Amino acid sequence: MKVLITGGAGFIGSNLCERLLKMGHEVLCLDNFYTGSKNNIAEFLGNSKFEVIRQDISEPFLIEADFIINLACPASVPHYQKDPLKTMKDNVYGIFNVMENVRRLKIPVLHTSTSEVYGSPGVHPQPESYNGNVNTVSIRSCYDEGKRAAETIMFDYHRRYGADIKVVRVFNTYGPKMLENDGRVVSNFIVQALQGDDLTVYGNGKQTRSFCYISDLIDGITLFMENKSGFTGPVNLGNNYEFTVIDFAKLVISLTGSKSKIRFVELPKDDPIQRNPDLTLARKILGYNPKVDIEEGLKKTISYFKKVLKH
Ligand code: UDP
């Protein structure tokens, strides 16, 4: 198939480009390089099955493809908050632009939504049937509400035009090709530990997250891509091994062998206090089963950041 990946030069996008090329697909990588990086895709440029299109998702575009995977959106908290109105446009205008291509070409589309649609969850772990607890007017809303609106738009294209949609809710994911300065907890802690700086734990560090290694997420996305049952999702993908942020900081210090200390700083506003995916649906419908344990995944990610920091 010829697969269009919007946001193909980002962290998840570039890992997905690699997997799809290995599977024998042609890949069209669309990116505006706002948070995507040319380094992430440099290794594919000599491959005749790989093509790059410089395009902003919030502007209309016409494309020929057999399948679209929509990943285009700044996704780390500091990046999506930098220009909140643009983040909203990437989500809302972006999904209309994607869906107009889907409608014209009559092709399937897989959209990556987010665990942020659950907001600060009142149900734990979060099943897809939980409708969330989201603030419409907070500094996180541009992303949370943008992603919620994008899901709504997809389901309305599905109901009105019969569009073949697949919606994934991605939980915290980490691994090689993350940006070292994107402000996420995994990249911050590893880079701080490798540089001998204090690890900045926000709040008291008792908030929880569960971290999925990138290859497991890519397994889930490709399983869903290949699923022909008409299942639309939304379906959670991630890892359900839950950590407090403070325990996570200690693990990073121990795996890097760093002498760094922990420094507590102010908790950002509306930071969800707990998050963990209920993976029952993903297991049942897609046969999804995350395999990479946190130590193994972190070791690979630490080696990646060691190389990046040398340059
Ligand atoms: N966090 C932290 N120190 C950092 C970056 C993040 O303690 O340097 C915390 C943050 O407050 C949140 C968790 O780690 O509770 C995950 O943050 P991240 O930005 O990676 O993703 P989120 O799940 O909030 O989108």
Short mmCIF file of C-alpha atoms and ligand atoms in Angstrom, two decimals:
data_model
loop_
_atom_site.label_atom_id
_atom_site.label_comp_id
_atom_site.label_asym_id
_atom_site.label_seq_id
_atom_site.Cartn_x
_atom_site.Cartn_y
_atom_site.Cartn_z
CA MET A 1 0.00 0.00 0.00
CA LYS A 2 0.92 3.64 -0.37
CA VAL A 3 0.53 5.00 3.15
CA LEU A 4 0.44 8.70 3.98
CA ILE A 5 1.76 9.44 7.46
CA THR A 6 1.00 12.98 8.58
CA GLY A 7 3.52 14.05 11.18
CA GLY A 8 5.83 11.41 9.71
CA ALA A 9 9.02 13.16 10.85
CA GLY A 10 7.98 13.23 14.51
CA PHE A 11 8.83 10.73 17.23
CA ILE A 12 6.01 8.25 16.59
CA GLY A 13 5.76 9.13 12.89
CA SER A 14 9.38 8.38 12.02
CA ASN A 15 9.31 5.08 13.94
CA LEU A 16 6.17 4.20 12.02
CA CYS A 17 7.79 5.16 8.67
CA GLU A 18 10.57 2.70 9.49
CA ARG A 19 8.18 -0.14 10.36
CA LEU A 20 5.96 0.37 7.30
CA LEU A 21 8.96 0.48 4.96
CA LYS A 22 10.17 -2.78 6.53
CA MET A 23 6.72 -4.26 5.93
CA GLY A 24 7.10 -3.38 2.23
CA HIS A 25 4.74 -0.42 2.06
CA GLU A 26 5.38 2.83 0.22
CA VAL A 27 5.49 5.75 2.66
CA LEU A 28 4.55 9.36 2.04
CA CYS A 29 5.79 11.37 4.99
CA LEU A 30 3.97 14.68 5.39
CA ASP A 31 5.34 17.16 7.94
CA ASN A 32 5.73 20.91 8.48
CA PHE A 33 8.84 20.28 10.64
CA TYR A 34 7.47 22.36 13.51
CA THR A 35 8.31 19.62 16.01
CA GLY A 36 9.24 16.92 13.50
CA SER A 37 12.93 16.56 12.71
CA LYS A 38 14.78 15.96 9.46
CA ASN A 39 17.29 13.84 11.39
CA ASN A 40 14.51 11.39 12.24
CA ILE A 41 13.90 10.58 8.57
CA ALA A 42 17.38 11.12 7.09
CA GLU A 43 18.05 7.37 7.01
CA PHE A 44 15.05 6.72 4.71
CA LEU A 45 15.85 9.35 2.09
CA GLY A 46 17.70 6.98 -0.23
CA ASN A 47 14.81 4.51 -0.20
CA SER A 48 12.77 4.70 -3.42
CA LYS A 49 9.64 3.74 -1.47
CA PHE A 50 9.95 6.83 0.74
CA GLU A 51 8.86 10.39 -0.10
CA VAL A 52 8.68 13.60 1.95
CA ILE A 53 6.05 16.30 1.56
CA ARG A 54 6.50 19.61 3.37
CA GLN A 55 2.95 20.62 4.30
CA ASP A 56 1.09 22.11 7.22
CA ILE A 57 -1.81 19.85 8.18
CA SER A 58 -4.03 22.83 8.98
CA GLU A 59 -3.93 23.93 5.32
CA PRO A 60 -5.92 21.99 2.69
CA PHE A 61 -3.97 19.45 0.63
CA LEU A 62 -4.73 16.87 -2.06
CA ILE A 63 -2.98 13.54 -1.91
CA GLU A 64 -3.06 10.13 -3.60
CA ALA A 65 -2.72 7.26 -1.13
CA ASP A 66 -4.30 3.93 -0.14
CA PHE A 67 -4.30 4.58 3.61
CA ILE A 68 -3.78 7.60 5.87
CA ILE A 69 -2.34 7.62 9.37
CA ASN A 70 -2.84 10.96 11.08
CA LEU A 71 -0.23 11.87 13.66
CA ALA A 72 0.32 15.55 12.88
CA CYS A 73 0.15 17.69 16.02
CA PRO A 74 2.67 19.03 18.52
CA ALA A 75 2.27 16.54 21.37
CA SER A 76 4.49 17.39 24.32
CA VAL A 77 3.00 19.76 26.89
CA PRO A 78 5.44 22.70 26.32
CA HIS A 79 5.22 22.33 22.54
CA TYR A 80 1.44 22.21 22.28
CA GLN A 81 1.14 25.12 24.73
CA LYS A 82 3.61 27.31 22.82
CA ASP A 83 0.99 28.34 20.25
CA PRO A 84 -2.35 27.05 21.59
CA LEU A 85 -4.50 28.44 18.78
CA LYS A 86 -2.29 26.75 16.21
CA THR A 87 -2.55 23.48 18.19
CA MET A 88 -6.34 23.72 18.00
CA LYS A 89 -6.15 24.41 14.25
CA ASP A 90 -3.83 21.43 13.71
CA ASN A 91 -6.39 19.23 15.40
CA VAL A 92 -9.61 20.61 13.97
CA TYR A 93 -8.69 22.02 10.55
CA GLY A 94 -6.15 19.20 10.26
CA ILE A 95 -8.70 16.43 10.70
CA PHE A 96 -11.09 18.09 8.21
CA ASN A 97 -8.25 18.25 5.66
CA VAL A 98 -7.41 14.60 6.28
CA MET A 99 -11.03 13.47 6.17
CA GLU A 100 -11.75 15.32 2.91
CA ASN A 101 -8.97 13.22 1.31
CA VAL A 102 -10.39 10.08 2.93
CA ARG A 103 -13.85 10.88 1.58
CA ARG A 104 -12.62 11.68 -1.94
CA LEU A 105 -10.37 8.62 -2.19
CA LYS A 106 -12.66 6.26 -0.20
CA ILE A 107 -9.69 4.96 1.79
CA PRO A 108 -9.32 3.95 5.43
CA VAL A 109 -7.80 6.32 7.97
CA LEU A 110 -6.19 5.68 11.33
CA HIS A 111 -6.15 8.67 13.65
CA THR A 112 -4.02 8.96 16.77
CA SER A 113 -5.98 10.56 19.55
CA THR A 114 -4.68 10.69 23.09
CA SER A 115 -5.18 9.69 26.71
CA GLU A 116 -5.59 13.45 27.30
CA VAL A 117 -9.21 13.05 26.15
CA TYR A 118 -9.80 11.60 29.64
CA GLY A 119 -8.49 14.83 31.23
CA SER A 120 -7.87 14.42 34.95
CA PRO A 121 -9.62 11.05 35.15
CA GLY A 122 -12.15 10.19 37.82
CA VAL A 123 -12.09 6.53 36.76
CA HIS A 124 -8.92 4.51 37.09
CA PRO A 125 -7.59 2.80 34.99
CA GLN A 126 -9.35 4.46 32.07
CA PRO A 127 -11.54 2.31 29.80
CA GLU A 128 -12.66 3.74 26.44
CA SER A 129 -16.22 3.97 27.80
CA TYR A 130 -15.13 6.63 30.33
CA ASN A 131 -16.09 10.04 28.94
CA GLY A 132 -13.42 11.98 30.77
CA ASN A 133 -13.09 14.95 33.05
CA VAL A 134 -11.73 17.77 30.92
CA ASN A 135 -11.49 21.48 31.60
CA THR A 136 -12.53 23.53 28.55
CA VAL A 137 -10.63 26.66 29.58
CA SER A 138 -7.28 25.48 30.93
CA ILE A 139 -3.84 25.82 29.39
CA ARG A 140 -4.06 22.13 28.40
CA SER A 141 -7.44 22.55 26.67
CA CYS A 142 -6.04 23.49 23.24
CA TYR A 143 -4.71 19.95 23.01
CA ASP A 144 -7.26 18.01 25.07
CA GLU A 145 -10.32 19.65 23.53
CA GLY A 146 -8.71 19.77 20.07
CA LYS A 147 -8.17 16.01 20.24
CA ARG A 148 -11.70 15.46 21.54
CA ALA A 149 -13.14 17.54 18.68
CA ALA A 150 -11.05 15.57 16.17
CA GLU A 151 -12.57 12.31 17.43
CA THR A 152 -16.05 13.82 17.11
CA ILE A 153 -15.37 14.95 13.54
CA MET A 154 -14.11 11.49 12.58
CA PHE A 155 -17.18 9.76 13.95
CA ASP A 156 -19.44 12.23 12.14
CA TYR A 157 -17.64 11.50 8.84
CA HIS A 158 -18.14 7.82 9.65
CA ARG A 159 -21.88 8.24 10.34
CA ARG A 160 -22.57 10.69 7.50
CA TYR A 161 -20.30 9.36 4.73
CA GLY A 162 -19.49 5.84 5.89
CA ALA A 163 -15.78 6.74 6.23
CA ASP A 164 -13.64 3.78 7.28
CA ILE A 165 -12.13 5.16 10.51
CA LYS A 166 -9.82 3.73 13.14
CA VAL A 167 -9.25 5.80 16.28
CA VAL A 168 -6.42 5.08 18.72
CA ARG A 169 -5.96 6.78 22.09
CA VAL A 170 -2.21 6.86 22.63
CA PHE A 171 -0.94 6.83 26.24
CA ASN A 172 2.52 8.07 27.27
CA THR A 173 5.08 6.57 24.90
CA TYR A 174 8.87 6.84 24.85
CA GLY A 175 11.87 5.62 22.93
CA PRO A 176 14.49 6.56 20.34
CA LYS A 177 13.75 9.61 18.18
CA MET A 178 12.03 11.55 20.97
CA LEU A 179 13.29 15.13 20.97
CA GLU A 180 15.79 15.71 23.75
CA ASN A 181 14.22 19.09 24.51
CA ASP A 182 10.50 18.40 24.13
CA GLY A 183 9.87 18.72 27.86
CA ARG A 184 8.37 15.28 28.45
CA VAL A 185 9.23 13.50 31.63
CA VAL A 186 11.12 10.65 29.96
CA SER A 187 13.39 12.85 27.82
CA ASN A 188 13.84 15.43 30.60
CA PHE A 189 14.89 12.87 33.20
CA ILE A 190 17.24 10.94 30.92
CA VAL A 191 18.94 14.06 29.58
CA GLN A 192 19.22 15.55 33.08
CA ALA A 193 20.66 12.30 34.46
CA LEU A 194 23.18 11.96 31.63
CA GLN A 195 24.30 15.57 32.04
CA GLY A 196 24.57 15.31 35.84
CA ASP A 197 21.80 17.88 36.38
CA ASP A 198 19.08 17.58 39.02
CA LEU A 199 15.99 15.69 37.89
CA THR A 200 13.06 18.12 37.99
CA VAL A 201 10.14 16.34 39.65
CA TYR A 202 6.98 18.41 39.30
CA GLY A 203 4.79 18.69 42.43
CA ASN A 204 5.34 15.96 45.02
CA GLY A 205 6.00 13.35 42.33
CA LYS A 206 3.11 11.17 43.49
CA GLN A 207 1.20 11.63 40.22
CA THR A 208 1.26 8.48 38.11
CA ARG A 209 1.85 7.60 34.48
CA SER A 210 2.48 4.36 32.61
CA PHE A 211 5.09 4.33 29.88
CA CYS A 212 4.90 2.41 26.64
CA TYR A 213 7.98 1.60 24.59
CA ILE A 214 7.67 2.82 21.01
CA SER A 215 7.89 -0.61 19.33
CA ASP A 216 4.88 -1.82 21.36
CA LEU A 217 2.83 1.19 20.27
CA ILE A 218 3.84 0.63 16.65
CA ASP A 219 2.77 -3.03 16.99
CA GLY A 220 -0.65 -1.84 18.16
CA ILE A 221 -1.01 0.68 15.34
CA THR A 222 -0.08 -1.86 12.65
CA LEU A 223 -2.39 -4.49 14.15
CA PHE A 224 -5.24 -1.98 13.99
CA MET A 225 -4.26 -0.92 10.47
CA GLU A 226 -4.52 -4.52 9.31
CA ASN A 227 -7.77 -5.23 11.17
CA LYS A 228 -10.56 -5.68 8.62
CA SER A 229 -13.45 -6.24 11.03
CA GLY A 230 -14.85 -2.72 10.70
CA PHE A 231 -13.82 -1.94 14.29
CA THR A 232 -13.59 1.86 14.61
CA GLY A 233 -12.27 2.21 18.14
CA PRO A 234 -11.63 4.39 20.00
CA VAL A 235 -9.15 2.00 21.51
CA ASN A 236 -6.46 2.64 24.12
CA LEU A 237 -2.87 1.76 23.26
CA GLY A 238 -0.05 2.02 25.77
CA ASN A 239 1.44 0.05 28.61
CA ASN A 240 -0.44 -0.42 31.85
CA TYR A 241 2.51 -0.75 34.22
CA GLU A 242 1.95 2.28 36.41
CA PHE A 243 4.65 4.39 38.10
CA THR A 244 4.70 7.42 40.34
CA VAL A 245 6.85 10.14 38.79
CA ILE A 246 9.19 10.04 41.80
CA ASP A 247 9.78 6.29 41.42
CA PHE A 248 10.35 6.84 37.73
CA ALA A 249 13.01 9.47 38.52
CA LYS A 250 14.77 7.02 40.84
CA LEU A 251 14.72 4.31 38.16
CA VAL A 252 16.28 6.66 35.58
CA ILE A 253 19.01 7.65 38.06
CA SER A 254 19.78 4.02 38.77
CA LEU A 255 19.80 2.89 35.11
CA THR A 256 22.03 5.76 33.99
CA GLY A 257 24.33 5.32 37.01
CA SER A 258 24.06 9.09 37.45
CA LYS A 259 25.01 11.12 40.52
CA SER A 260 22.13 13.52 39.84
CA LYS A 261 19.76 14.44 42.67
CA ILE A 262 16.01 15.02 42.61
CA ARG A 263 14.73 18.62 42.76
CA PHE A 264 11.04 19.31 43.39
CA VAL A 265 9.54 22.14 41.34
CA GLU A 266 6.03 23.51 40.99
CA LEU A 267 3.38 21.21 39.49
CA PRO A 268 2.09 22.64 36.18
CA LYS A 269 -1.57 23.62 36.18
CA ASP A 270 -4.13 20.88 35.47
CA ASP A 271 -1.48 18.13 35.42
CA PRO A 272 -3.54 14.89 35.70
CA ILE A 273 -2.76 13.13 38.98
CA GLN A 274 -3.15 9.62 37.62
CA ARG A 275 -3.24 7.89 34.26
CA ASN A 276 -3.22 4.25 33.26
CA PRO A 277 -4.84 2.61 30.24
CA ASP A 278 -7.38 -0.15 30.54
CA LEU A 279 -6.15 -2.38 27.70
CA THR A 280 -8.97 -4.94 27.77
CA LEU A 281 -10.44 -3.81 24.45
CA ALA A 282 -7.08 -3.61 22.64
CA ARG A 283 -6.22 -7.12 23.85
CA LYS A 284 -9.59 -8.54 22.87
CA ILE A 285 -10.08 -6.97 19.44
CA LEU A 286 -6.51 -6.44 18.24
CA GLY A 287 -4.61 -9.11 20.16
CA TYR A 288 -2.44 -6.24 21.45
CA ASN A 289 0.06 -7.12 24.14
CA PRO A 290 2.89 -4.73 25.08
CA LYS A 291 6.07 -6.76 25.51
CA VAL A 292 8.96 -4.42 26.31
CA ASP A 293 9.46 -3.94 30.04
CA ILE A 294 10.41 -0.53 31.34
CA GLU A 295 14.05 -1.35 32.14
CA GLU A 296 14.71 -2.78 28.69
CA GLY A 297 12.97 0.14 26.96
CA LEU A 298 14.72 2.73 29.10
CA LYS A 299 18.15 1.19 28.45
CA LYS A 300 17.58 1.49 24.68
CA THR A 301 16.33 5.06 25.09
CA ILE A 302 19.30 5.99 27.30
CA SER A 303 21.73 4.69 24.64
CA TYR A 304 19.90 6.75 22.03
CA PHE A 305 20.16 9.94 24.08
CA LYS A 306 23.84 9.28 24.83
CA LYS A 307 24.47 9.33 21.06
CA VAL A 308 22.32 12.45 20.52
CA LEU A 309 24.07 14.36 23.32
CA LYS A 310 27.52 13.58 21.87
CA HIS A 311 26.66 15.49 18.66
N1 UDP B 1 7.03 15.74 34.86
C1 UDP B 1 7.99 15.91 35.86
N2 UDP B 1 9.17 16.47 35.50
C2 UDP B 1 9.48 16.83 34.21
C3 UDP B 1 8.49 16.64 33.21
C4 UDP B 1 7.27 16.10 33.57
O1 UDP B 1 7.77 15.59 37.03
O2 UDP B 1 10.60 17.32 33.99
C5 UDP B 1 5.75 15.09 35.22
C6 UDP B 1 4.50 15.85 34.78
O3 UDP B 1 4.12 16.75 35.80
C7 UDP B 1 3.51 14.74 34.57
C8 UDP B 1 4.35 13.53 34.18
O4 UDP B 1 5.68 13.84 34.56
O5 UDP B 1 2.83 14.44 35.78
C9 UDP B 1 4.29 13.24 32.69
O6 UDP B 1 4.59 14.42 32.01
P1 UDP B 1 4.77 14.49 30.43
O7 UDP B 1 4.93 15.95 30.09
O8 UDP B 1 5.83 13.57 29.99
O9 UDP B 1 3.40 13.93 29.83
P2 UDP B 1 1.85 14.14 30.17
O10 UDP B 1 1.43 12.79 30.61
O11 UDP B 1 1.68 15.15 31.28
O12 UDP B 1 1.27 14.59 28.90
#
